[in-house]
């Protein structure tokens, strides 16, 4: 008796899921730190200048009854943010659109959209993490004196977090909600922070109040910092001691730390835009889609920024 099996006829084929999946995506976070915006600029320009008035010196001497006061001159400083063009694009072909079982154009737009926010957030991160106020974490090792002296034992500690807050408050840097500063921390560094006794006490308190956030991995507010865990926090591979320790950068920021400038001309704006380009080839086979932004970011007040550099006990330090 002959049996007809899968190798005998050509109707046996693989099935395909008609739903596209995309690579894992981290949530852009750094853009929210740039809370100073060029919303009242005089005209469109290649750069935007922000002016910051200086405070006057304290007047603590008693006035002389019969004499007029001596006037003093006001002073200021400026911050200039230069605009630059950024963008990316893909082009799909007619043959791909005609033979694919997926909606290629829609999927390309989805990928372009994430590339847009992903790229802009990296631009902001690079600016924010180039601040000049750096604190090196001691952990259980010796206090580092520079990035290249950060060793495996120099994980984040509560004293370093308290120091960052003390410096920000000492500089009168305003906080965000409830006066707290924002701390953008890598999960590897968060692992060490959450293991510290002082932080576990806070977490236990949170559990007694409302445990849902803790069960979801929230660190919450500790020491005046609202900690936000995100894998976008930079890792500098082998930048520490003996060129084997990875250095993690944790950003602690107050209001007015970063400024964002953008064109207000028609067709431009505060946010980047997805652009469906014109079909210009003879047979109309090539469909372009991309994103475009004319924008600039800069440090507005160094006094509102602190960068903690540390290692991680679960980082790849080999």
CSV table of C-alpha atoms in Angstrom, one decimal:
chain,number,residue,atom,x,y,z
A,1,UNK,CA,0.0,0.0,0.0
A,2,UNK,CA,1.4,3.4,-1.0
A,3,UNK,CA,1.1,6.3,1.5
A,4,UNK,CA,1.2,9.9,0.3
A,5,UNK,CA,3.5,11.8,2.7
A,6,UNK,CA,4.9,15.2,3.0
A,7,UNK,CA,7.8,14.4,0.7
A,8,UNK,CA,5.5,13.3,-2.1
A,9,UNK,CA,3.5,16.5,-2.9
A,10,UNK,CA,4.4,20.1,-3.1
A,11,UNK,CA,1.4,21.4,-1.2
A,12,UNK,CA,3.2,20.9,2.1
A,13,UNK,CA,4.7,24.3,2.9
A,14,UNK,CA,5.7,26.4,5.8
A,15,UNK,CA,3.1,28.8,7.2
A,16,UNK,CA,4.0,32.4,8.1
A,17,UNK,CA,2.7,34.7,10.9
A,18,UNK,CA,1.3,37.7,9.2
A,19,UNK,CA,2.3,40.0,12.0
A,20,UNK,CA,5.7,41.7,12.2
A,21,UNK,CA,7.7,41.7,15.5
A,22,UNK,CA,10.4,44.3,16.2
A,23,UNK,CA,13.6,44.3,18.1
A,24,UNK,CA,13.4,45.1,21.8
A,25,UNK,CA,13.2,48.8,22.4
A,26,UNK,CA,14.3,50.9,25.4
A,27,UNK,CA,12.3,53.9,26.5
A,28,UNK,CA,13.8,57.3,25.5
A,29,UNK,CA,14.3,59.2,28.8
A,30,UNK,CA,16.9,62.0,28.4
A,31,UNK,CA,14.8,64.3,26.3
A,32,UNK,CA,12.6,65.1,29.4
A,33,UNK,CA,15.6,66.6,31.1
A,34,UNK,CA,15.9,69.4,28.5
A,35,UNK,CA,13.1,71.5,30.0
A,36,UNK,CA,14.4,74.9,28.7
A,37,UNK,CA,13.0,75.4,25.2
A,38,UNK,CA,13.4,78.2,22.7
A,39,UNK,CA,9.8,79.1,22.6
A,40,UNK,CA,10.2,82.9,22.5
A,41,UNK,CA,13.1,83.5,20.1
A,42,UNK,CA,13.2,86.7,18.1
A,43,UNK,CA,13.5,85.1,14.7
A,44,UNK,CA,14.7,81.9,13.0
A,45,UNK,CA,18.5,81.5,13.1
A,46,UNK,CA,21.3,79.0,12.9
A,47,UNK,CA,21.7,79.2,16.7
A,48,UNK,CA,19.7,80.5,19.7
A,49,UNK,CA,21.2,82.5,22.5
A,50,UNK,CA,19.8,82.3,26.0
A,51,UNK,CA,20.6,85.0,28.5
A,52,UNK,CA,20.8,84.3,32.3
A,53,UNK,CA,20.9,87.3,34.6
A,54,UNK,CA,23.3,87.2,37.5
A,55,UNK,CA,22.1,87.8,41.1
A,56,UNK,CA,23.2,91.0,42.7
A,57,UNK,CA,25.6,90.8,45.6
A,58,UNK,CA,24.0,90.9,49.0
A,59,UNK,CA,23.5,94.4,50.4
A,60,UNK,CA,24.2,94.1,54.1
A,61,UNK,CA,25.7,97.5,54.9
A,62,UNK,CA,23.4,100.0,56.6
A,63,UNK,CA,22.4,103.0,54.5
A,64,UNK,CA,23.6,106.5,55.5
A,65,UNK,CA,20.6,108.7,56.2
A,66,UNK,CA,21.7,111.7,54.2
A,67,UNK,CA,23.4,109.9,51.3
A,68,UNK,CA,22.1,108.2,48.2
A,69,UNK,CA,22.9,104.6,47.5
A,70,UNK,CA,25.6,103.8,45.0
A,71,UNK,CA,24.0,102.0,42.0
A,72,UNK,CA,25.6,98.8,40.8
A,73,UNK,CA,25.5,97.3,37.2
A,74,UNK,CA,23.6,94.2,36.4
A,75,UNK,CA,25.5,91.3,34.9
A,76,UNK,CA,24.5,88.3,32.9
A,77,UNK,CA,25.9,85.2,31.1
A,78,UNK,CA,24.8,83.6,27.8
A,79,UNK,CA,24.3,80.1,26.6
A,80,UNK,CA,24.3,79.5,22.8
A,81,UNK,CA,22.8,76.4,21.3
A,82,UNK,CA,23.6,75.7,17.6
A,83,UNK,CA,21.0,73.9,15.4
A,84,UNK,CA,21.9,71.0,13.2
A,85,UNK,CA,20.1,68.7,10.8
A,86,UNK,CA,19.5,65.1,11.7
A,87,UNK,CA,17.6,62.4,9.9
A,88,UNK,CA,17.5,58.9,8.4
A,89,UNK,CA,15.5,57.1,5.7
A,90,UNK,CA,14.7,53.8,4.0
A,91,UNK,CA,13.4,53.1,0.5
A,92,UNK,CA,11.2,50.1,-0.2
A,93,UNK,CA,11.0,48.6,-3.7
A,94,UNK,CA,7.9,47.7,-5.7
A,95,UNK,CA,9.1,44.1,-6.0
A,96,UNK,CA,9.4,43.8,-2.2
A,97,UNK,CA,6.0,45.3,-1.7
A,98,UNK,CA,4.5,43.1,-4.3
A,99,UNK,CA,6.0,39.8,-3.0
A,100,UNK,CA,6.1,40.2,0.8
A,101,UNK,CA,3.4,38.8,3.0
A,102,UNK,CA,3.9,41.7,5.4
A,103,UNK,CA,2.9,45.3,5.0
A,104,UNK,CA,6.4,46.5,4.4
A,105,UNK,CA,5.7,50.2,4.1
A,106,UNK,CA,3.8,50.3,7.5
A,107,UNK,CA,6.6,48.3,9.1
A,108,UNK,CA,9.2,50.6,7.7
A,109,UNK,CA,7.4,53.6,9.1
A,110,UNK,CA,7.3,51.9,12.5
A,111,UNK,CA,11.0,51.3,12.5
A,112,UNK,CA,11.8,54.8,11.2
A,113,UNK,CA,9.6,56.2,14.0
A,114,UNK,CA,11.5,54.5,16.7
A,115,UNK,CA,14.9,55.3,15.1
A,116,UNK,CA,13.8,58.9,15.2
A,117,UNK,CA,13.2,59.1,19.0
A,118,UNK,CA,16.1,56.7,19.7
A,119,UNK,CA,18.5,58.9,17.8
A,120,UNK,CA,17.4,62.2,19.3
A,121,UNK,CA,17.5,60.8,22.8
A,122,UNK,CA,21.1,59.7,22.2
A,123,UNK,CA,22.0,63.2,21.1
A,124,UNK,CA,20.6,64.5,24.4
A,125,UNK,CA,22.3,61.8,26.4
A,126,UNK,CA,25.7,62.7,24.9
A,127,UNK,CA,25.2,66.4,25.8
A,128,UNK,CA,23.9,65.7,29.3
A,129,UNK,CA,26.7,63.2,30.2
A,130,UNK,CA,29.4,65.7,29.0
A,131,UNK,CA,28.8,67.9,32.1
A,132,UNK,CA,31.8,69.0,34.1
A,133,UNK,CA,30.5,68.1,37.6
A,134,UNK,CA,31.5,64.5,38.2
A,135,UNK,CA,31.4,62.4,41.4
A,136,UNK,CA,33.3,59.1,41.6
A,137,UNK,CA,31.7,56.4,43.7
A,138,UNK,CA,33.7,54.7,46.4
A,139,UNK,CA,31.6,51.6,47.0
A,140,UNK,CA,33.8,49.1,49.0
A,141,UNK,CA,37.1,50.2,47.4
A,142,UNK,CA,39.3,53.2,47.5
A,143,UNK,CA,37.9,56.6,46.4
A,144,UNK,CA,38.7,57.0,42.7
A,145,UNK,CA,40.4,60.2,41.6
A,146,UNK,CA,39.5,59.9,37.9
A,147,UNK,CA,37.6,57.7,35.5
A,148,UNK,CA,40.6,55.5,34.8
A,149,UNK,CA,41.0,54.7,38.5
A,150,UNK,CA,37.5,53.3,38.9
A,151,UNK,CA,37.9,49.7,40.0
A,152,UNK,CA,35.5,46.7,40.2
A,153,UNK,CA,34.8,47.5,43.9
A,154,UNK,CA,33.8,51.1,43.2
A,155,UNK,CA,30.1,50.4,42.9
A,156,UNK,CA,27.5,53.0,43.7
A,157,UNK,CA,26.8,53.8,47.3
A,158,UNK,CA,24.3,55.9,49.2
A,159,UNK,CA,27.0,58.4,50.3
A,160,UNK,CA,27.6,59.3,46.6
A,161,UNK,CA,23.9,59.8,46.0
A,162,UNK,CA,23.6,62.0,49.1
A,163,UNK,CA,26.7,64.0,47.9
A,164,UNK,CA,25.0,64.6,44.5
A,165,UNK,CA,21.9,65.9,46.2
A,166,UNK,CA,23.9,68.0,48.6
A,167,UNK,CA,25.8,69.7,45.8
A,168,UNK,CA,22.7,70.4,43.8
A,169,UNK,CA,20.9,71.8,46.7
A,170,UNK,CA,23.9,73.8,47.7
A,171,UNK,CA,23.9,75.3,44.2
A,172,UNK,CA,20.2,76.1,44.7
A,173,UNK,CA,19.3,73.9,41.7
A,174,UNK,CA,15.5,73.5,41.5
A,175,UNK,CA,14.1,70.0,41.6
A,176,UNK,CA,11.2,68.5,39.6
A,177,UNK,CA,8.1,67.0,41.2
A,178,UNK,CA,8.0,67.5,45.0
A,179,UNK,CA,11.4,69.1,44.8
A,180,UNK,CA,13.2,65.8,43.9
A,181,UNK,CA,15.9,65.5,41.3
A,182,UNK,CA,15.8,62.9,38.5
A,183,UNK,CA,18.4,60.1,38.5
A,184,UNK,CA,18.7,58.1,35.3
A,185,UNK,CA,20.4,54.9,36.3
A,186,UNK,CA,21.4,51.7,34.4
A,187,UNK,CA,19.9,48.4,35.6
A,188,UNK,CA,23.3,47.1,36.5
A,189,UNK,CA,23.9,50.0,38.8
A,190,UNK,CA,20.4,49.9,40.1
A,191,UNK,CA,21.1,46.3,41.2
A,192,UNK,CA,23.8,47.5,43.5
A,193,UNK,CA,21.8,50.5,44.7
A,194,UNK,CA,18.8,48.5,45.7
A,195,UNK,CA,21.0,46.1,47.7
A,196,UNK,CA,22.2,48.8,50.0
A,197,UNK,CA,20.8,48.8,53.5
A,198,UNK,CA,19.5,52.3,53.5
A,199,UNK,CA,17.7,51.7,50.2
A,200,UNK,CA,16.2,48.4,51.2
A,201,UNK,CA,14.8,50.2,54.3
A,202,UNK,CA,13.0,52.6,51.9
A,203,UNK,CA,11.8,49.8,49.7
A,204,UNK,CA,10.4,48.0,52.8
A,205,UNK,CA,8.6,51.2,53.7
A,206,UNK,CA,7.2,51.4,50.2
A,207,UNK,CA,5.9,47.9,50.4
A,208,UNK,CA,4.0,48.7,53.5
A,209,UNK,CA,2.5,51.7,51.8
A,210,UNK,CA,1.8,50.4,48.3
A,211,UNK,CA,3.6,47.3,47.1
A,212,UNK,CA,2.7,47.3,43.4
A,213,UNK,CA,5.4,49.7,42.3
A,214,UNK,CA,8.1,47.7,44.2
A,215,UNK,CA,6.9,44.5,42.7
A,216,UNK,CA,7.3,46.1,39.2
A,217,UNK,CA,11.0,46.9,40.1
A,218,UNK,CA,10.6,50.5,41.1
A,219,UNK,CA,13.3,52.0,43.2
A,220,UNK,CA,11.2,55.0,44.0
A,221,UNK,CA,12.5,58.2,45.7
A,222,UNK,CA,15.6,57.9,47.8
A,223,UNK,CA,17.7,60.7,49.3
A,224,UNK,CA,15.9,63.4,47.3
A,225,UNK,CA,16.3,61.6,43.9
A,226,UNK,CA,13.6,60.0,41.9
A,227,UNK,CA,15.5,57.1,40.4
A,228,UNK,CA,14.5,56.0,36.9
A,229,UNK,CA,16.0,52.7,35.7
A,230,UNK,CA,16.8,52.6,32.0
A,231,UNK,CA,19.4,50.6,29.9
A,232,UNK,CA,20.1,53.8,27.9
A,233,UNK,CA,22.3,55.1,30.7
A,234,UNK,CA,25.8,55.0,29.2
A,235,UNK,CA,28.3,52.2,29.8
A,236,UNK,CA,32.0,53.0,28.9
A,237,UNK,CA,33.5,49.7,28.1
A,238,UNK,CA,36.9,49.0,29.8
A,239,UNK,CA,37.3,52.7,30.7
A,240,UNK,CA,38.2,52.0,34.3
A,241,UNK,CA,41.2,50.6,36.1
A,242,UNK,CA,43.6,48.3,34.2
A,243,UNK,CA,41.4,48.9,31.2
A,244,UNK,CA,39.0,46.1,32.2
A,245,UNK,CA,36.4,47.7,34.4
A,246,UNK,CA,33.3,49.1,32.7
A,247,UNK,CA,32.4,52.6,33.9
A,248,UNK,CA,28.7,53.4,34.3
A,249,UNK,CA,27.4,56.9,34.1
A,250,UNK,CA,24.4,57.8,36.3
A,251,UNK,CA,22.9,61.3,35.6
A,252,UNK,CA,21.3,63.3,38.4
A,253,UNK,CA,19.6,66.4,37.1
A,254,UNK,CA,17.5,69.3,38.3
A,255,UNK,CA,15.4,71.8,36.3
A,256,UNK,CA,17.1,74.0,33.7
A,257,UNK,CA,20.0,71.6,33.3
A,258,UNK,CA,19.6,71.3,29.5
A,259,UNK,CA,18.3,73.6,26.8
A,260,UNK,CA,16.7,72.7,23.5
A,261,UNK,CA,16.6,75.0,20.5
A,262,UNK,CA,14.7,74.4,17.3
A,263,UNK,CA,13.4,76.2,14.2
A,264,UNK,CA,9.9,77.7,14.4
A,265,UNK,CA,9.7,78.2,10.6
A,266,UNK,CA,6.8,76.6,8.7
A,267,UNK,CA,7.4,72.8,8.3
A,268,UNK,CA,9.7,72.7,11.4
A,269,UNK,CA,9.0,72.4,15.1
A,270,UNK,CA,9.9,71.2,18.5
A,271,UNK,CA,9.6,67.6,17.6
A,272,UNK,CA,11.1,65.6,14.7
A,273,UNK,CA,8.8,64.6,11.9
A,274,UNK,CA,8.3,61.4,9.8
A,275,UNK,CA,8.6,62.3,6.1
A,276,UNK,CA,7.2,60.2,3.3
A,277,UNK,CA,9.4,61.3,0.4
A,278,UNK,CA,8.2,61.8,-3.2
A,279,UNK,CA,8.3,58.9,-5.7
A,280,UNK,CA,10.6,60.3,-8.4
A,281,UNK,CA,11.8,57.2,-10.3
A,282,UNK,CA,10.4,56.6,-13.8
A,283,UNK,CA,8.4,53.5,-13.0
A,284,UNK,CA,7.4,54.8,-9.5
A,285,UNK,CA,8.8,51.7,-7.9
A,286,UNK,CA,10.8,53.3,-5.0
A,287,UNK,CA,8.9,54.6,-1.9
A,288,UNK,CA,11.0,56.6,0.6
A,289,UNK,CA,10.2,57.1,4.2
A,290,UNK,CA,12.4,58.8,6.8
A,291,UNK,CA,12.6,61.3,9.6
A,292,UNK,CA,14.0,64.8,9.8
A,293,UNK,CA,14.8,67.3,12.6
A,294,UNK,CA,16.5,70.6,12.8
A,295,UNK,CA,17.4,70.9,16.5
A,296,UNK,CA,20.2,71.7,19.0
A,297,UNK,CA,20.8,70.7,22.6
A,298,UNK,CA,23.2,72.2,25.1
A,299,UNK,CA,23.9,72.4,28.8
A,300,UNK,CA,22.0,75.3,30.2
A,301,UNK,CA,23.2,75.3,33.8
A,302,UNK,CA,26.2,73.1,34.8
A,303,UNK,CA,25.1,73.7,38.4
A,304,UNK,CA,21.9,71.6,37.8
A,305,UNK,CA,23.8,68.6,36.6
A,306,UNK,CA,25.8,65.9,38.4
A,307,UNK,CA,27.2,62.7,36.9
A,308,UNK,CA,28.0,59.8,39.1
A,309,UNK,CA,30.6,57.4,37.6
A,310,UNK,CA,30.9,53.9,39.1
A,311,UNK,CA,31.4,50.2,38.3
A,312,UNK,CA,28.8,47.5,38.8
A,313,UNK,CA,29.1,44.2,40.6
A,314,UNK,CA,27.3,42.5,37.8
A,315,UNK,CA,29.0,44.3,34.9
A,316,UNK,CA,31.3,42.6,32.5
A,317,UNK,CA,34.6,43.7,34.1
A,318,UNK,CA,36.9,41.2,32.4
